[in-house]
PDB file of C-alpha atoms and ligand atoms in Angstrom:
ATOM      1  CA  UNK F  33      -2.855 -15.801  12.599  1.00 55.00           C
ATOM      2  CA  UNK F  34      -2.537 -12.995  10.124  1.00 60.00           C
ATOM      3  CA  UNK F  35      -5.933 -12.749   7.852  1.00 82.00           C
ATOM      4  CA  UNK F  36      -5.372 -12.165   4.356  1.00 92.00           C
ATOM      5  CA  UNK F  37      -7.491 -10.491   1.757  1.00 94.00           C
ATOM      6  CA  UNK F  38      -5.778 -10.473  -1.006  1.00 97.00           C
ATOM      7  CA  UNK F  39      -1.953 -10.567  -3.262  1.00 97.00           C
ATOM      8  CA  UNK F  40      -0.206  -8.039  -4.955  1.00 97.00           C
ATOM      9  CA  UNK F  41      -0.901  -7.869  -8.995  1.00 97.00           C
ATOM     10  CA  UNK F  42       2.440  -6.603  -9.313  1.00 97.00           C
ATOM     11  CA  UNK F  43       3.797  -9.701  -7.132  1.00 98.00           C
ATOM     12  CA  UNK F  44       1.986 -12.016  -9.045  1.00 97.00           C
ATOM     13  CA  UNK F  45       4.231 -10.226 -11.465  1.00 97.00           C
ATOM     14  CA  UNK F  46       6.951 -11.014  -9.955  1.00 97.00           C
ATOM     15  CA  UNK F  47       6.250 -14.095  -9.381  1.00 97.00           C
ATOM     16  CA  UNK F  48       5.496 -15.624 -12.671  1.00 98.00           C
ATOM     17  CA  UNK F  49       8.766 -13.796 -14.189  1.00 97.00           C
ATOM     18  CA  UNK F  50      10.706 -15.508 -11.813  1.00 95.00           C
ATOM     19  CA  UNK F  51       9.267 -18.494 -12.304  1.00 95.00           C
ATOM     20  CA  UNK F  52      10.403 -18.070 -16.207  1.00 96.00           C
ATOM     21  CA  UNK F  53      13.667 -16.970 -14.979  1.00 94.00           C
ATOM     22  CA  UNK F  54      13.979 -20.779 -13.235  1.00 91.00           C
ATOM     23  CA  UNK F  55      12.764 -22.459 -15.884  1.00 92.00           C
ATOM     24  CA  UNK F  56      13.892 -25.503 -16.206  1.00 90.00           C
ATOM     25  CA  UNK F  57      13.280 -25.572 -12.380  1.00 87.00           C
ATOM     26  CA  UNK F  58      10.902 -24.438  -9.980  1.00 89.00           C
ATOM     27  CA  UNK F  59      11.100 -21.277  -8.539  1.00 90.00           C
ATOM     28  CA  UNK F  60      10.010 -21.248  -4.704  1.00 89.00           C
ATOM     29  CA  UNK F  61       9.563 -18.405  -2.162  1.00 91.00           C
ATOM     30  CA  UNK F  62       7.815 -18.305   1.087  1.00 91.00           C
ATOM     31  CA  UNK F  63       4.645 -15.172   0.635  1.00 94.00           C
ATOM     32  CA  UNK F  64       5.002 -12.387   3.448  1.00 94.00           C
ATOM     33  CA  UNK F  65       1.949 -10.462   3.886  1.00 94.00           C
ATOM     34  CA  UNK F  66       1.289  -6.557   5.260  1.00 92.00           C
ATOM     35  CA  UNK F  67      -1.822  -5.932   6.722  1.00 92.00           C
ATOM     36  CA  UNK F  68      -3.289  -8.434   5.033  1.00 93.00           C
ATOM     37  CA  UNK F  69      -1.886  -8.335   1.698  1.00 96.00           C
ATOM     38  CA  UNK F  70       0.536 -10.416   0.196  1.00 97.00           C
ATOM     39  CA  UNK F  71       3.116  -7.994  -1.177  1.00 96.00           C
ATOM     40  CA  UNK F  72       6.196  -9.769  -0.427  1.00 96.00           C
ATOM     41  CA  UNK F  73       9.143 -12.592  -1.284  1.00 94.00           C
ATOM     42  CA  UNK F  74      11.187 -14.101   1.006  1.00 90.00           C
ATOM     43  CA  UNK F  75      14.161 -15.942  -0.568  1.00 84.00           C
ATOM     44  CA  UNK F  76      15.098 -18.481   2.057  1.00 74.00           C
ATOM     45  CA  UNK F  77      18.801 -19.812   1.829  1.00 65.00           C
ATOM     46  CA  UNK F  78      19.699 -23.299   1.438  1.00 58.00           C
ATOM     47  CA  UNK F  79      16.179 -23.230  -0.954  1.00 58.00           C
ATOM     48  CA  UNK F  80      16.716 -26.858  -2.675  1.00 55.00           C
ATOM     49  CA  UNK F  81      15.343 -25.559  -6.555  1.00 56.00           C
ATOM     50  CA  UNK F  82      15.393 -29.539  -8.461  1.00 54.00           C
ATOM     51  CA  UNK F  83      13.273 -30.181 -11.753  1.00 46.00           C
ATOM     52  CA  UNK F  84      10.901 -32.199  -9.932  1.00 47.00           C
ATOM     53  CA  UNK F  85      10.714 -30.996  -6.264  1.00 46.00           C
ATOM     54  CA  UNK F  86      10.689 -27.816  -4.506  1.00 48.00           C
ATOM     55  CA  UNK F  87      11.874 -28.551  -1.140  1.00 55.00           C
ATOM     56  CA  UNK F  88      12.238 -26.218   0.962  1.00 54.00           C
ATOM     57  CA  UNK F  89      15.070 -26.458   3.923  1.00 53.00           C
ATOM     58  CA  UNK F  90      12.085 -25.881   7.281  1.00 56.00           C
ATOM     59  CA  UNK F  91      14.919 -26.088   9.611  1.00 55.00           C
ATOM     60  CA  UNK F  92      15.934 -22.850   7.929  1.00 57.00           C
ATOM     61  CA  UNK F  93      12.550 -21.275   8.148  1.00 62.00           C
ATOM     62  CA  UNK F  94      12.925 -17.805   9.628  1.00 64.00           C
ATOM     63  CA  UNK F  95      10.458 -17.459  12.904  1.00 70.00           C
ATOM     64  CA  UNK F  96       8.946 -14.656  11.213  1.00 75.00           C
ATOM     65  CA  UNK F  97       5.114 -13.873  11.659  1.00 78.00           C
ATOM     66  CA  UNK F  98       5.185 -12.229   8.159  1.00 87.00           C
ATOM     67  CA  UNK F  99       5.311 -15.146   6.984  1.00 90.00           C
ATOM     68  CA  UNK F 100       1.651 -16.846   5.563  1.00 93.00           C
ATOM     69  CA  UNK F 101       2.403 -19.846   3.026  1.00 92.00           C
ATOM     70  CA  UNK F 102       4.684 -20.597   0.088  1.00 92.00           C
ATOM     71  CA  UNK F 103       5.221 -19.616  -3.461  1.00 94.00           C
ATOM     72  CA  UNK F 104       6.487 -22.215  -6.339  1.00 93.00           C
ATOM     73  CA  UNK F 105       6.162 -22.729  -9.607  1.00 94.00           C
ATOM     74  CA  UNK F 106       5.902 -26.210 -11.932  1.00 94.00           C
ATOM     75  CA  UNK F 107       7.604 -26.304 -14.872  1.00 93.00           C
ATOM     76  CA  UNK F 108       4.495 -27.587 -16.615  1.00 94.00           C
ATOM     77  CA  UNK F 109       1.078 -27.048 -17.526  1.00 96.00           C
ATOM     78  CA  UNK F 110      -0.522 -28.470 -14.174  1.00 97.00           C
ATOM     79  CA  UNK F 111      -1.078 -26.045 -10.935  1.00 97.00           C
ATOM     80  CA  UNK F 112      -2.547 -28.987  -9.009  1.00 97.00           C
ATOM     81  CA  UNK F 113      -0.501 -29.654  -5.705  1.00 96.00           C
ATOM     82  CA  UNK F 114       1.824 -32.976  -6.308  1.00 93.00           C
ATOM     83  CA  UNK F 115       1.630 -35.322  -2.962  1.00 92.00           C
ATOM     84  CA  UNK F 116       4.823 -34.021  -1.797  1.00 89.00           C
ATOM     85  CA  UNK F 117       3.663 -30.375  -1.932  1.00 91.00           C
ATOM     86  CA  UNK F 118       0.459 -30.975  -0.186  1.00 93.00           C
ATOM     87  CA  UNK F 119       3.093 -32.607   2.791  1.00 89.00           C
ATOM     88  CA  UNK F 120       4.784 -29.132   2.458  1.00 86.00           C
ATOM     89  CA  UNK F 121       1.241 -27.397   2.774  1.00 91.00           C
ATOM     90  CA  UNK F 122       0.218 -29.414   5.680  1.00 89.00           C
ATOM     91  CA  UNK F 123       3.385 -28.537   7.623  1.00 85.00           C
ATOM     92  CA  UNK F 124       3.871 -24.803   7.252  1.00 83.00           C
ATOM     93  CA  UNK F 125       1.509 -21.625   6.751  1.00 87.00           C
ATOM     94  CA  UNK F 126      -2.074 -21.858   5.586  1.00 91.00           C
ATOM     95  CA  UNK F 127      -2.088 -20.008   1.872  1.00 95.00           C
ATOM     96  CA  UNK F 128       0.049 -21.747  -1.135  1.00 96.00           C
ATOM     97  CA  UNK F 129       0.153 -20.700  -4.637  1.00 97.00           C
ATOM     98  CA  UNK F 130       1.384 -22.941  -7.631  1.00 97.00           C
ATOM     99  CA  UNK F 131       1.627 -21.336 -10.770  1.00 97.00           C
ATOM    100  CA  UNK F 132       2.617 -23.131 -13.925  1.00 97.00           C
ATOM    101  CA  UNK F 133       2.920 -22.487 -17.630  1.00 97.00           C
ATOM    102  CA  UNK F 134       2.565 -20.230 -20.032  1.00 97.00           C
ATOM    103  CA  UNK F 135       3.000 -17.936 -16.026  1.00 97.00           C
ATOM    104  CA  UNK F 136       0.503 -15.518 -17.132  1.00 96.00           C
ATOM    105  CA  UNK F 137      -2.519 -13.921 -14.734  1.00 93.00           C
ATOM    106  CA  UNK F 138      -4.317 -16.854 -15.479  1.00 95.00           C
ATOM    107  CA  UNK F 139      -1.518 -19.500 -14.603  1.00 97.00           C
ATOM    108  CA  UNK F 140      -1.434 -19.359 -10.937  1.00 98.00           C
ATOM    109  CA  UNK F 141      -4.000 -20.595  -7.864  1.00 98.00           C
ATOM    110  CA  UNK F 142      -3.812 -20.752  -3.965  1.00 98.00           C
ATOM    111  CA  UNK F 143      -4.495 -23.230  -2.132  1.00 97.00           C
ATOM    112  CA  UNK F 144      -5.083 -23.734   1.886  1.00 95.00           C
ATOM    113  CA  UNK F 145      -2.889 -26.029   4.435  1.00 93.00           C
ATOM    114  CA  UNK F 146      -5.105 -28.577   3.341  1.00 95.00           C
ATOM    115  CA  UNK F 147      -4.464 -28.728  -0.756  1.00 96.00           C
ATOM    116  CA  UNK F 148      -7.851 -27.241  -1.398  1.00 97.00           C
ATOM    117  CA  UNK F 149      -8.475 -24.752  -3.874  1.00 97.00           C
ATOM    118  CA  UNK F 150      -9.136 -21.029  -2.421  1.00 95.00           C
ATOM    119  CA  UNK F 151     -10.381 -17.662  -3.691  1.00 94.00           C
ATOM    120  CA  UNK F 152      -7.089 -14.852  -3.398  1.00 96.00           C
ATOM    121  CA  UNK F 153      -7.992 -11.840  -4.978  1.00 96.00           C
ATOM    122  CA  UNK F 154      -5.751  -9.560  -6.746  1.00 97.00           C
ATOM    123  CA  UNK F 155      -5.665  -6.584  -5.313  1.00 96.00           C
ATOM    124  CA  UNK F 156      -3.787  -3.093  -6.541  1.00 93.00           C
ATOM    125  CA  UNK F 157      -0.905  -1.590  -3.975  1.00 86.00           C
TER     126      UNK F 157
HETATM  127 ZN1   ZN Y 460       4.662 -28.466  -6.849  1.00 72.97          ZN
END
Protein backbone atom coordinates (compact mmCIF):
# COMPACT_ATOMS: atom_id res chain seq x y z
CA UNK A 1 0.00 0.00 0.00
CA UNK A 2 1.19 3.32 -1.29
CA UNK A 3 1.87 5.87 1.83
CA UNK A 4 0.72 9.23 1.31
CA UNK A 5 1.92 12.50 2.71
CA UNK A 6 0.14 14.84 1.33
CA UNK A 7 -2.39 16.44 -1.95
CA UNK A 8 -1.70 18.78 -4.47
CA UNK A 9 -2.89 22.61 -3.65
CA UNK A 10 -3.34 23.02 -7.18
CA UNK A 11 -5.56 19.67 -7.27
CA UNK A 12 -7.49 20.73 -4.53
CA UNK A 13 -7.90 23.38 -7.15
CA UNK A 14 -9.05 21.39 -9.39
CA UNK A 15 -11.07 19.75 -7.51
CA UNK A 16 -13.33 22.25 -5.97
CA UNK A 17 -13.77 23.98 -9.60
CA UNK A 18 -15.02 20.92 -10.80
CA UNK A 19 -17.08 20.37 -8.22
CA UNK A 20 -18.75 23.98 -9.17
CA UNK A 21 -18.68 22.92 -12.67
CA UNK A 22 -21.25 19.81 -11.48
CA UNK A 23 -23.19 21.72 -9.50
CA UNK A 24 -26.28 20.70 -9.23
CA UNK A 25 -24.56 17.24 -8.90
CA UNK A 26 -21.70 15.76 -7.38
CA UNK A 27 -18.61 15.64 -8.97
CA UNK A 28 -16.61 12.27 -8.25
CA UNK A 29 -13.08 11.10 -9.20
CA UNK A 30 -10.99 8.36 -7.87
CA UNK A 31 -7.31 10.35 -6.27
CA UNK A 32 -4.04 8.82 -7.94
CA UNK A 33 -1.04 9.51 -6.00
CA UNK A 34 2.98 9.84 -7.12
CA UNK A 35 5.34 9.10 -4.66
CA UNK A 36 3.21 9.83 -2.17
CA UNK A 37 1.39 12.76 -3.27
CA UNK A 38 -1.90 13.06 -4.50
CA UNK A 39 -1.51 14.97 -7.75
CA UNK A 40 -3.92 13.25 -9.86
CA UNK A 41 -7.78 12.60 -11.29
CA UNK A 42 -8.94 9.69 -12.67
CA UNK A 43 -12.29 10.09 -14.50
CA UNK A 44 -13.71 6.59 -14.46
CA UNK A 45 -16.40 5.87 -17.25
CA UNK A 46 -19.79 4.77 -16.59
CA UNK A 47 -19.25 7.38 -13.26
CA UNK A 48 -23.14 7.48 -12.13
CA UNK A 49 -23.06 11.69 -11.17
CA UNK A 50 -27.12 11.88 -9.43
CA UNK A 51 -28.09 14.88 -7.02
CA UNK A 52 -28.06 12.69 -4.15
CA UNK A 53 -25.53 9.83 -4.72
CA UNK A 54 -22.21 9.46 -6.14
CA UNK A 55 -21.95 5.96 -7.13
CA UNK A 56 -19.34 4.91 -8.57
CA UNK A 57 -19.51 1.79 -11.24
CA UNK A 58 -16.48 -0.72 -8.99
CA UNK A 59 -16.88 -3.25 -11.63
CA UNK A 60 -15.30 -0.57 -13.79
CA UNK A 61 -12.54 0.22 -11.39
CA UNK A 62 -9.25 0.18 -13.28
CA UNK A 63 -6.66 -2.41 -11.40
CA UNK A 64 -4.41 0.39 -11.08
CA UNK A 65 -2.03 0.72 -7.97
CA UNK A 66 -2.11 4.55 -8.48
CA UNK A 67 -5.02 4.48 -7.31
CA UNK A 68 -5.50 5.52 -3.18
CA UNK A 69 -9.28 6.59 -2.45
CA UNK A 70 -12.00 8.74 -4.01
CA UNK A 71 -12.83 12.30 -4.67
CA UNK A 72 -16.63 13.78 -4.54
CA UNK A 73 -18.22 16.61 -3.82
CA UNK A 74 -21.90 17.41 -1.98
CA UNK A 75 -23.85 19.87 -3.29
CA UNK A 76 -24.33 21.32 0.18
CA UNK A 77 -22.86 22.74 3.12
CA UNK A 78 -22.04 19.30 4.94
CA UNK A 79 -18.53 17.34 4.22
CA UNK A 80 -19.58 14.60 6.65
CA UNK A 81 -19.64 11.09 4.85
CA UNK A 82 -23.56 10.09 4.17
CA UNK A 83 -24.08 6.14 5.10
CA UNK A 84 -23.84 5.23 1.58
CA UNK A 85 -20.43 6.90 1.12
CA UNK A 86 -18.92 5.42 4.16
CA UNK A 87 -20.14 1.77 2.26
CA UNK A 88 -18.11 3.24 -0.70
CA UNK A 89 -15.12 4.02 1.77
CA UNK A 90 -15.20 0.69 3.34
CA UNK A 91 -14.99 -1.10 -0.02
CA UNK A 92 -12.27 0.64 -1.99
CA UNK A 93 -8.89 2.60 -1.14
CA UNK A 94 -8.09 3.97 2.28
CA UNK A 95 -8.05 8.09 1.77
CA UNK A 96 -11.55 9.92 0.75
CA UNK A 97 -12.13 13.52 0.46
CA UNK A 98 -15.66 15.25 0.47
CA UNK A 99 -15.70 18.72 -0.21
CA UNK A 100 -18.83 20.80 -0.15
CA UNK A 101 -19.90 24.40 -0.45
CA UNK A 102 -18.86 27.52 -0.91
CA UNK A 103 -15.56 24.70 -2.52
CA UNK A 104 -13.00 26.93 -1.19
CA UNK A 105 -9.50 25.69 0.72
CA UNK A 106 -11.47 25.43 3.62
CA UNK A 107 -14.44 23.29 2.13
CA UNK A 108 -12.89 19.98 1.75
CA UNK A 109 -11.64 16.98 4.39
CA UNK A 110 -10.29 13.33 4.03
CA UNK A 111 -11.32 10.77 5.56
CA UNK A 112 -9.89 6.96 6.04
CA UNK A 113 -11.65 3.49 4.83
CA UNK A 114 -13.28 3.75 7.98
CA UNK A 115 -15.30 7.37 7.73
CA UNK A 116 -12.95 8.91 10.22
CA UNK A 117 -11.64 12.21 9.92
CA UNK A 118 -7.73 12.41 8.87
CA UNK A 119 -4.97 15.02 8.68
CA UNK A 120 -3.88 15.47 4.50
CA UNK A 121 -1.67 18.19 4.17
CA UNK A 122 -1.41 20.44 1.31
CA UNK A 123 1.57 20.28 -0.11
CA UNK A 124 3.19 22.55 -3.18
CA UNK A 125 4.27 20.46 -6.59
ZN1 LIG B 1 -21.22 12.02 -0.25
Amino acid sequence: MLKVRGIDRGLLEMINQAARDSLPNEFVAMLRAEEGVIEELLLLPGTLQGEDSATLMMHMMPIDYSVVGTVHSHPGYSNRPSREDLELFRRYGYIHIITCLPYDEGSWRAYDGRGRRMQLPVVEL
